[in-house]
mmCIF file of C-alpha atoms in Angstrom:
data_model
loop_
_atom_site.group_PDB
_atom_site.id
_atom_site.type_symbol
_atom_site.label_atom_id
_atom_site.label_comp_id
_atom_site.label_asym_id
_atom_site.label_seq_id
_atom_site.Cartn_x
_atom_site.Cartn_y
_atom_site.Cartn_z
ATOM 1 C CA ARG B 929 -1.079 -70.821 -50.104
ATOM 2 C CA ARG B 930 -3.851 -71.399 -52.578
ATOM 3 C CA ASN B 931 -3.411 -71.255 -56.316
ATOM 4 C CA VAL B 932 -5.257 -68.110 -57.418
ATOM 5 C CA ASP B 933 -6.277 -69.809 -60.672
ATOM 6 C CA SER B 934 -8.489 -72.133 -58.610
ATOM 7 C CA TYR B 935 -10.933 -69.327 -57.752
ATOM 8 C CA GLN B 936 -10.367 -66.664 -60.454
ATOM 9 C CA HIS B 937 -12.110 -67.232 -63.763
ATOM 10 C CA ILE B 938 -9.842 -64.698 -65.482
ATOM 11 C CA THR B 939 -6.616 -62.851 -64.755
ATOM 12 C CA PRO B 940 -7.772 -59.404 -63.493
ATOM 13 C CA GLU B 941 -4.938 -57.552 -65.248
ATOM 14 C CA LEU B 942 -6.278 -58.682 -68.630
ATOM 15 C CA VAL B 943 -9.309 -56.432 -68.180
ATOM 16 C CA GLY B 944 -7.553 -53.508 -66.484
ATOM 17 C CA ASN B 945 -8.132 -54.599 -62.894
ATOM 18 C CA GLU B 946 -5.810 -55.891 -60.182
ATOM 19 C CA MET B 947 -6.132 -58.689 -57.653
ATOM 20 C CA ARG B 948 -6.508 -57.581 -54.040
ATOM 21 C CA ILE B 949 -5.963 -59.767 -51.008
ATOM 22 C CA LEU B 950 -8.514 -58.781 -48.369
ATOM 23 C CA VAL B 951 -7.890 -59.346 -44.672
ATOM 24 C CA SER B 952 -10.703 -60.387 -42.329
ATOM 25 C CA ASP B 953 -11.496 -62.857 -39.539
ATOM 26 C CA LEU B 954 -11.813 -65.533 -42.259
ATOM 27 C CA SER B 955 -8.228 -65.066 -43.447
ATOM 28 C CA GLY B 956 -5.601 -67.755 -42.950
ATOM 29 C CA GLN B 957 -1.852 -67.691 -42.389
ATOM 30 C CA GLY B 958 -1.110 -67.874 -46.105
ATOM 31 C CA ASN B 959 -3.431 -64.951 -46.765
ATOM 32 C CA MET B 960 -1.687 -62.823 -44.138
ATOM 33 C CA LEU B 961 1.782 -63.757 -45.408
ATOM 34 C CA SER B 962 0.711 -62.895 -48.955
ATOM 35 C CA LYS B 963 -0.588 -59.548 -47.738
ATOM 36 C CA ALA B 964 2.679 -58.794 -45.951
ATOM 37 C CA GLU B 965 4.595 -59.714 -49.107
ATOM 38 C CA GLU B 966 2.289 -57.485 -51.133
ATOM 39 C CA PHE B 967 3.045 -54.682 -48.674
ATOM 40 C CA GLY B 968 6.779 -55.259 -49.070
ATOM 41 C CA LEU B 969 7.208 -56.260 -45.416
ATOM 42 C CA ASP B 970 9.433 -59.100 -44.193
ATOM 43 C CA VAL B 971 7.115 -60.901 -41.771
ATOM 44 C CA SER B 972 7.741 -64.345 -40.298
ATOM 45 C CA ARG B 973 5.014 -66.973 -40.071
ATOM 46 C CA ALA B 974 4.855 -66.525 -36.286
ATOM 47 C CA GLU B 975 4.429 -62.761 -36.665
ATOM 48 C CA ALA B 976 1.739 -63.258 -39.313
ATOM 49 C CA VAL B 977 -0.152 -65.637 -37.012
ATOM 50 C CA LYS B 978 0.066 -63.087 -34.183
ATOM 51 C CA VAL B 979 -1.386 -60.321 -36.354
ATOM 52 C CA LEU B 980 -4.070 -62.630 -37.719
ATOM 53 C CA GLU B 981 -5.210 -63.567 -34.209
ATOM 54 C CA GLU B 982 -5.304 -59.889 -33.244
ATOM 55 C CA ILE B 983 -7.418 -59.059 -36.299
ATOM 56 C CA LYS B 984 -9.848 -61.889 -35.533
ATOM 57 C CA GLN B 985 -10.251 -60.623 -31.967
ATOM 58 C CA LEU B 986 -10.747 -57.033 -33.106
ATOM 59 C CA GLU B 987 -13.320 -57.971 -35.755
ATOM 60 C CA ALA B 988 -15.274 -59.761 -33.023
ATOM 61 C CA GLN B 989 -15.315 -56.383 -31.239
ATOM 62 C CA GLY B 990 -16.674 -54.466 -34.242
ATOM 63 C CA TYR B 991 -13.652 -53.749 -36.430
ATOM 64 C CA VAL B 992 -13.695 -54.333 -40.191
ATOM 65 C CA PHE B 993 -10.351 -54.140 -42.005
ATOM 66 C CA GLU B 994 -11.482 -54.633 -45.604
ATOM 67 C CA GLY B 995 -11.915 -50.897 -46.074
ATOM 68 C CA ALA B 996 -9.041 -49.878 -43.802
ATOM 69 C CA GLU B 997 -5.913 -51.569 -45.098
ATOM 70 C CA ALA B 998 -3.657 -48.928 -43.561
ATOM 71 C CA SER B 999 -4.652 -50.317 -40.143
ATOM 72 C CA VAL B 1000 -3.597 -53.800 -41.319
ATOM 73 C CA ALA B 1001 -0.260 -52.423 -42.525
ATOM 74 C CA VAL B 1002 0.388 -50.748 -39.184
ATOM 75 C CA ARG B 1003 -0.336 -53.978 -37.290
ATOM 76 C CA LEU B 1004 2.020 -55.939 -39.499
ATOM 77 C CA HIS B 1005 4.639 -53.286 -38.893
ATOM 78 C CA ARG B 1006 4.097 -53.491 -35.109
ATOM 79 C CA ALA B 1007 4.619 -57.271 -35.218
ATOM 80 C CA SER B 1008 8.314 -56.799 -36.012
ATOM 81 C CA PRO B 1009 10.644 -57.569 -33.081
ATOM 82 C CA ASP B 1010 12.496 -54.320 -33.887
ATOM 83 C CA TYR B 1011 9.344 -52.212 -33.639
ATOM 84 C CA THR B 1012 9.398 -49.150 -31.393
ATOM 85 C CA PRO B 1013 6.344 -46.886 -31.073
ATOM 86 C CA LEU B 1014 6.582 -43.329 -32.346
ATOM 87 C CA PHE B 1015 4.890 -42.205 -29.134
ATOM 88 C CA THR B 1016 3.074 -43.621 -26.120
ATOM 89 C CA LEU B 1017 -0.218 -42.245 -24.849
ATOM 90 C CA LEU B 1018 -0.184 -41.366 -21.156
ATOM 91 C CA ASP B 1019 -3.697 -39.920 -21.032
ATOM 92 C CA PHE B 1020 -6.160 -37.747 -22.880
ATOM 93 C CA THR B 1021 -9.224 -35.771 -21.812
ATOM 94 C CA VAL B 1022 -12.030 -34.446 -23.981
ATOM 95 C CA LEU B 1023 -14.428 -31.768 -22.731
ATOM 96 C CA VAL B 1024 -17.632 -30.610 -24.384
ATOM 97 C CA GLU B 1025 -19.389 -27.576 -22.916
ATOM 98 C CA ASP B 1026 -22.574 -25.894 -24.044
ATOM 99 C CA ARG B 1027 -22.589 -22.407 -22.560
ATOM 100 C CA GLN B 1028 -25.474 -20.010 -22.889
ATOM 101 C CA GLY B 1029 -24.566 -17.232 -25.249
ATOM 102 C CA ARG B 1030 -21.328 -18.890 -26.359
ATOM 103 C CA GLY B 1031 -22.556 -22.029 -28.048
ATOM 104 C CA GLN B 1032 -20.750 -25.333 -27.856
ATOM 105 C CA LEU B 1033 -17.073 -25.572 -26.969
ATOM 106 C CA SER B 1034 -14.995 -28.735 -27.518
ATOM 107 C CA GLU B 1035 -11.529 -29.018 -26.025
ATOM 108 C CA ALA B 1036 -9.078 -31.927 -25.887
ATOM 109 C CA MET B 1037 -5.950 -32.367 -23.766
ATOM 110 C CA VAL B 1038 -3.341 -34.985 -24.701
ATOM 111 C CA LYS B 1039 -0.294 -36.165 -22.750
ATOM 112 C CA ILE B 1040 2.153 -38.415 -24.616
ATOM 113 C CA ASP B 1041 5.662 -39.787 -24.203
ATOM 114 C CA ILE B 1042 8.008 -39.307 -27.190
ATOM 115 C CA ASP B 1043 11.289 -41.120 -26.555
ATOM 116 C CA GLY B 1044 11.177 -40.193 -22.886
ATOM 117 C CA ASP B 1045 10.024 -36.610 -23.436
ATOM 118 C CA ILE B 1046 6.618 -35.890 -21.897
ATOM 119 C CA VAL B 1047 4.510 -33.590 -24.075
ATOM 120 C CA HIS B 1048 1.215 -32.157 -22.780
ATOM 121 C CA THR B 1049 -0.933 -30.133 -25.182
ATOM 122 C CA ALA B 1050 -4.488 -28.853 -25.519
ATOM 123 C CA ALA B 1051 -6.572 -27.707 -28.473
ATOM 124 C CA GLU B 1052 -10.089 -26.521 -29.225
ATOM 125 C CA GLY B 1053 -11.945 -27.873 -32.234
ATOM 126 C CA ASN B 1054 -15.188 -28.086 -34.154
ATOM 127 C CA GLY B 1055 -16.439 -31.025 -32.114
ATOM 128 C CA PRO B 1056 -14.637 -33.436 -29.754
ATOM 129 C CA VAL B 1057 -12.975 -35.583 -32.436
ATOM 130 C CA ASN B 1058 -11.614 -32.549 -34.280
ATOM 131 C CA ALA B 1059 -10.267 -31.174 -30.977
ATOM 132 C CA LEU B 1060 -8.593 -34.514 -30.197
ATOM 133 C CA ASP B 1061 -7.080 -34.655 -33.692
ATOM 134 C CA LEU B 1062 -5.689 -31.124 -33.361
ATOM 135 C CA ALA B 1063 -4.292 -31.782 -29.873
ATOM 136 C CA LEU B 1064 -2.481 -34.925 -31.036
ATOM 137 C CA ARG B 1065 -1.004 -33.133 -34.049
ATOM 138 C CA LYS B 1066 0.081 -30.243 -31.822
ATOM 139 C CA ALA B 1067 1.865 -32.672 -29.494
ATOM 140 C CA LEU B 1068 3.706 -34.425 -32.331
ATOM 141 C CA VAL B 1069 4.429 -31.762 -34.953
ATOM 142 C CA GLY B 1070 7.548 -30.481 -33.185
ATOM 143 C CA ARG B 1071 9.161 -33.914 -33.600
ATOM 144 C CA TYR B 1072 7.446 -34.820 -36.874
ATOM 145 C CA PRO B 1073 6.964 -31.614 -38.910
ATOM 146 C CA GLN B 1074 5.514 -33.549 -41.878
ATOM 147 C CA LEU B 1075 2.331 -33.849 -39.799
ATOM 148 C CA ALA B 1076 1.555 -30.287 -40.841
ATOM 149 C CA ASP B 1077 0.657 -31.680 -44.284
ATOM 150 C CA PHE B 1078 -1.805 -34.270 -42.925
ATOM 151 C CA GLN B 1079 -5.512 -33.553 -43.287
ATOM 152 C CA LEU B 1080 -8.467 -35.534 -41.996
ATOM 153 C CA ALA B 1081 -10.315 -35.931 -45.301
ATOM 154 C CA ASP B 1082 -13.295 -38.050 -44.249
ATOM 155 C CA TYR B 1083 -14.819 -39.305 -41.013
ATOM 156 C CA LYS B 1084 -17.519 -41.967 -40.988
ATOM 157 C CA VAL B 1085 -19.359 -43.490 -38.045
ATOM 158 C CA ARG B 1086 -21.478 -46.638 -38.061
ATOM 159 C CA ILE B 1087 -23.584 -47.939 -35.179
ATOM 160 C CA LEU B 1088 -23.307 -51.732 -35.149
ATOM 161 C CA ASP B 1089 -25.958 -52.817 -32.641
ATOM 162 C CA GLY B 1090 -28.616 -50.119 -32.613
ATOM 163 C CA GLY B 1091 -30.784 -52.130 -30.232
ATOM 164 C CA SER B 1092 -28.304 -51.339 -27.462
ATOM 165 C CA GLY B 1093 -29.132 -47.643 -27.659
ATOM 166 C CA THR B 1094 -26.419 -45.340 -26.327
ATOM 167 C CA ALA B 1095 -24.382 -48.406 -25.239
ATOM 168 C CA ALA B 1096 -24.030 -49.582 -28.850
ATOM 169 C CA ILE B 1097 -20.668 -50.432 -30.401
ATOM 170 C CA THR B 1098 -19.489 -47.699 -32.759
ATOM 171 C CA ARG B 1099 -17.146 -48.214 -35.714
ATOM 172 C CA VAL B 1100 -15.140 -45.230 -36.915
ATOM 173 C CA LEU B 1101 -13.461 -45.030 -40.332
ATOM 174 C CA ILE B 1102 -11.033 -42.180 -40.968
ATOM 175 C CA ASP B 1103 -9.561 -41.087 -44.307
ATOM 176 C CA THR B 1104 -6.369 -39.041 -44.095
ATOM 177 C CA GLN B 1105 -4.351 -37.384 -46.856
ATOM 178 C CA ASN B 1106 -0.997 -35.620 -47.017
ATOM 179 C CA GLY B 1107 -1.371 -33.752 -50.308
ATOM 180 C CA ARG B 1108 -0.065 -36.705 -52.364
ATOM 181 C CA LYS B 1109 -1.789 -39.804 -51.006
ATOM 182 C CA ARG B 1110 -4.869 -40.804 -49.058
ATOM 183 C CA TRP B 1111 -5.333 -43.786 -46.716
ATOM 184 C CA SER B 1112 -7.993 -45.278 -44.413
ATOM 185 C CA THR B 1113 -7.892 -46.531 -40.819
ATOM 186 C CA VAL B 1114 -10.454 -47.987 -38.413
ATOM 187 C CA GLY B 1115 -11.313 -48.005 -34.715
ATOM 188 C CA ALA B 1116 -14.256 -49.457 -32.792
ATOM 189 C CA GLY B 1117 -15.738 -49.629 -29.309
ATOM 190 C CA THR B 1118 -18.617 -48.535 -27.123
ATOM 191 C CA ASN B 1119 -16.953 -45.132 -26.637
ATOM 192 C CA ILE B 1120 -16.962 -43.145 -29.888
ATOM 193 C CA ILE B 1121 -14.154 -40.860 -28.679
ATOM 194 C CA ARG B 1122 -11.936 -43.842 -27.832
ATOM 195 C CA ALA B 1123 -12.772 -45.487 -31.184
ATOM 196 C CA SER B 1124 -11.856 -42.256 -32.958
ATOM 197 C CA TRP B 1125 -8.592 -42.042 -31.040
ATOM 198 C CA LEU B 1126 -7.608 -45.577 -32.086
ATOM 199 C CA ALA B 1127 -8.279 -44.761 -35.748
ATOM 200 C CA LEU B 1128 -6.357 -41.480 -35.438
ATOM 201 C CA VAL B 1129 -3.293 -43.201 -33.941
ATOM 202 C CA ASP B 1130 -3.239 -45.763 -36.772
ATOM 203 C CA SER B 1131 -3.570 -42.947 -39.296
ATOM 204 C CA VAL B 1132 -0.706 -40.914 -37.831
ATOM 205 C CA GLU B 1133 1.598 -43.912 -37.526
ATOM 206 C CA PHE B 1134 0.850 -45.074 -41.058
ATOM 207 C CA GLY B 1135 1.411 -41.629 -42.501
ATOM 208 C CA LEU B 1136 4.621 -40.962 -40.591
ATOM 209 C CA ARG B 1137 6.304 -44.329 -40.800
ATOM 210 C CA VAL B 1138 4.783 -46.775 -43.255
ATOM 211 C CA ALA B 1139 3.839 -44.413 -46.077
ATOM 212 C CA GLU B 1140 7.322 -42.886 -46.062
ATOM 213 C CA GLU B 1141 8.947 -46.338 -46.232
ATOM 214 C CA ILE B 1142 6.848 -47.770 -49.075
ATOM 215 C CA GLY B 1143 6.728 -44.623 -51.220
ATOM 216 C CA ASP B 1144 4.423 -44.264 -54.221
ATOM 217 C CA GLY B 1145 5.078 -47.538 -56.033
ATOM 218 C CA GLU B 1146 3.145 -50.798 -56.240
ATOM 219 C CA ALA B 1147 3.476 -51.399 -52.503
ATOM 220 C CA GLY B 1148 1.770 -48.061 -51.899
ATOM 221 C CA SER B 1149 -1.248 -49.288 -53.846
ATOM 222 C CA ALA B 1150 -1.238 -52.517 -51.854
ATOM 223 C CA PHE B 1151 -1.324 -50.588 -48.590
ATOM 224 C CA GLY B 1152 -4.483 -48.811 -49.670
ATOM 225 C CA LEU B 1153 -2.737 -45.577 -50.586
ATOM 226 C CA ARG B 1154 -4.743 -43.624 -53.137
ATOM 227 C CA SER B 1155 -3.795 -40.554 -55.102
ATOM 228 C CA VAL B 1156 -5.621 -37.465 -53.877
ATOM 229 C CA THR B 1157 -6.230 -36.475 -57.486
ATOM 230 C CA THR B 1158 -8.642 -39.381 -57.966
ATOM 231 C CA GLU B 1159 -12.351 -38.843 -57.483
ATOM 232 C CA MET B 1160 -13.411 -39.333 -53.878
ATOM 233 C CA PRO B 1161 -16.852 -39.523 -52.253
ATOM 234 C CA ALA B 1162 -18.244 -36.431 -50.589
ATOM 235 C CA ILE B 1163 -17.223 -35.956 -46.963
ATOM 236 C CA LYS B 1164 -19.902 -36.963 -44.485
ATOM 237 C CA ARG B 1165 -19.933 -35.340 -41.072
#
């Protein structure tokens, strides 16, 4: 690992700041290991290399993790040999209808496997992503009641290659909060609904598993957890 004094002209803490280790396709093994240590996770070099390769592949597909450190934390968590998913997606369907006299209707249906139990739910929402978010929460809240406190606080979409028209790659950034903390996750792909789903899954897993484990201390700050009492940008829809 590099000596931080070789590229910092001053210790950030002396002026009220803190050093952050950013993760991107330019990161190396030492960077990833330092990030895992900052997160409070026990990650081997082999596991760090695996996550780093995954991040490089995903960034080539449109992801950016610098503003979505909760997605990095979740991937480091998944690299553990003891990792078991909270749930497994079997399928989901999103319908958008525009009926004369009734306006637009968005409905999502989600089927997931939770420890061998098949749960199939449906929900209507204010747009397809909201409907998908509500359907996923509805499927999980019986097993994880703390989900009732989760709120989708911000949802941003960026078109990466506008020249491709409707076939362009879309990056989705989601901010979620639980009344105490707020965190960010990312998804990307040519299908905006699929990209939103990927960001939603990271957000739910981070909130349910990682945020509970790391609490509100220094590791929480490293994971990108922010107090909901701090000033936040206006929500863009």
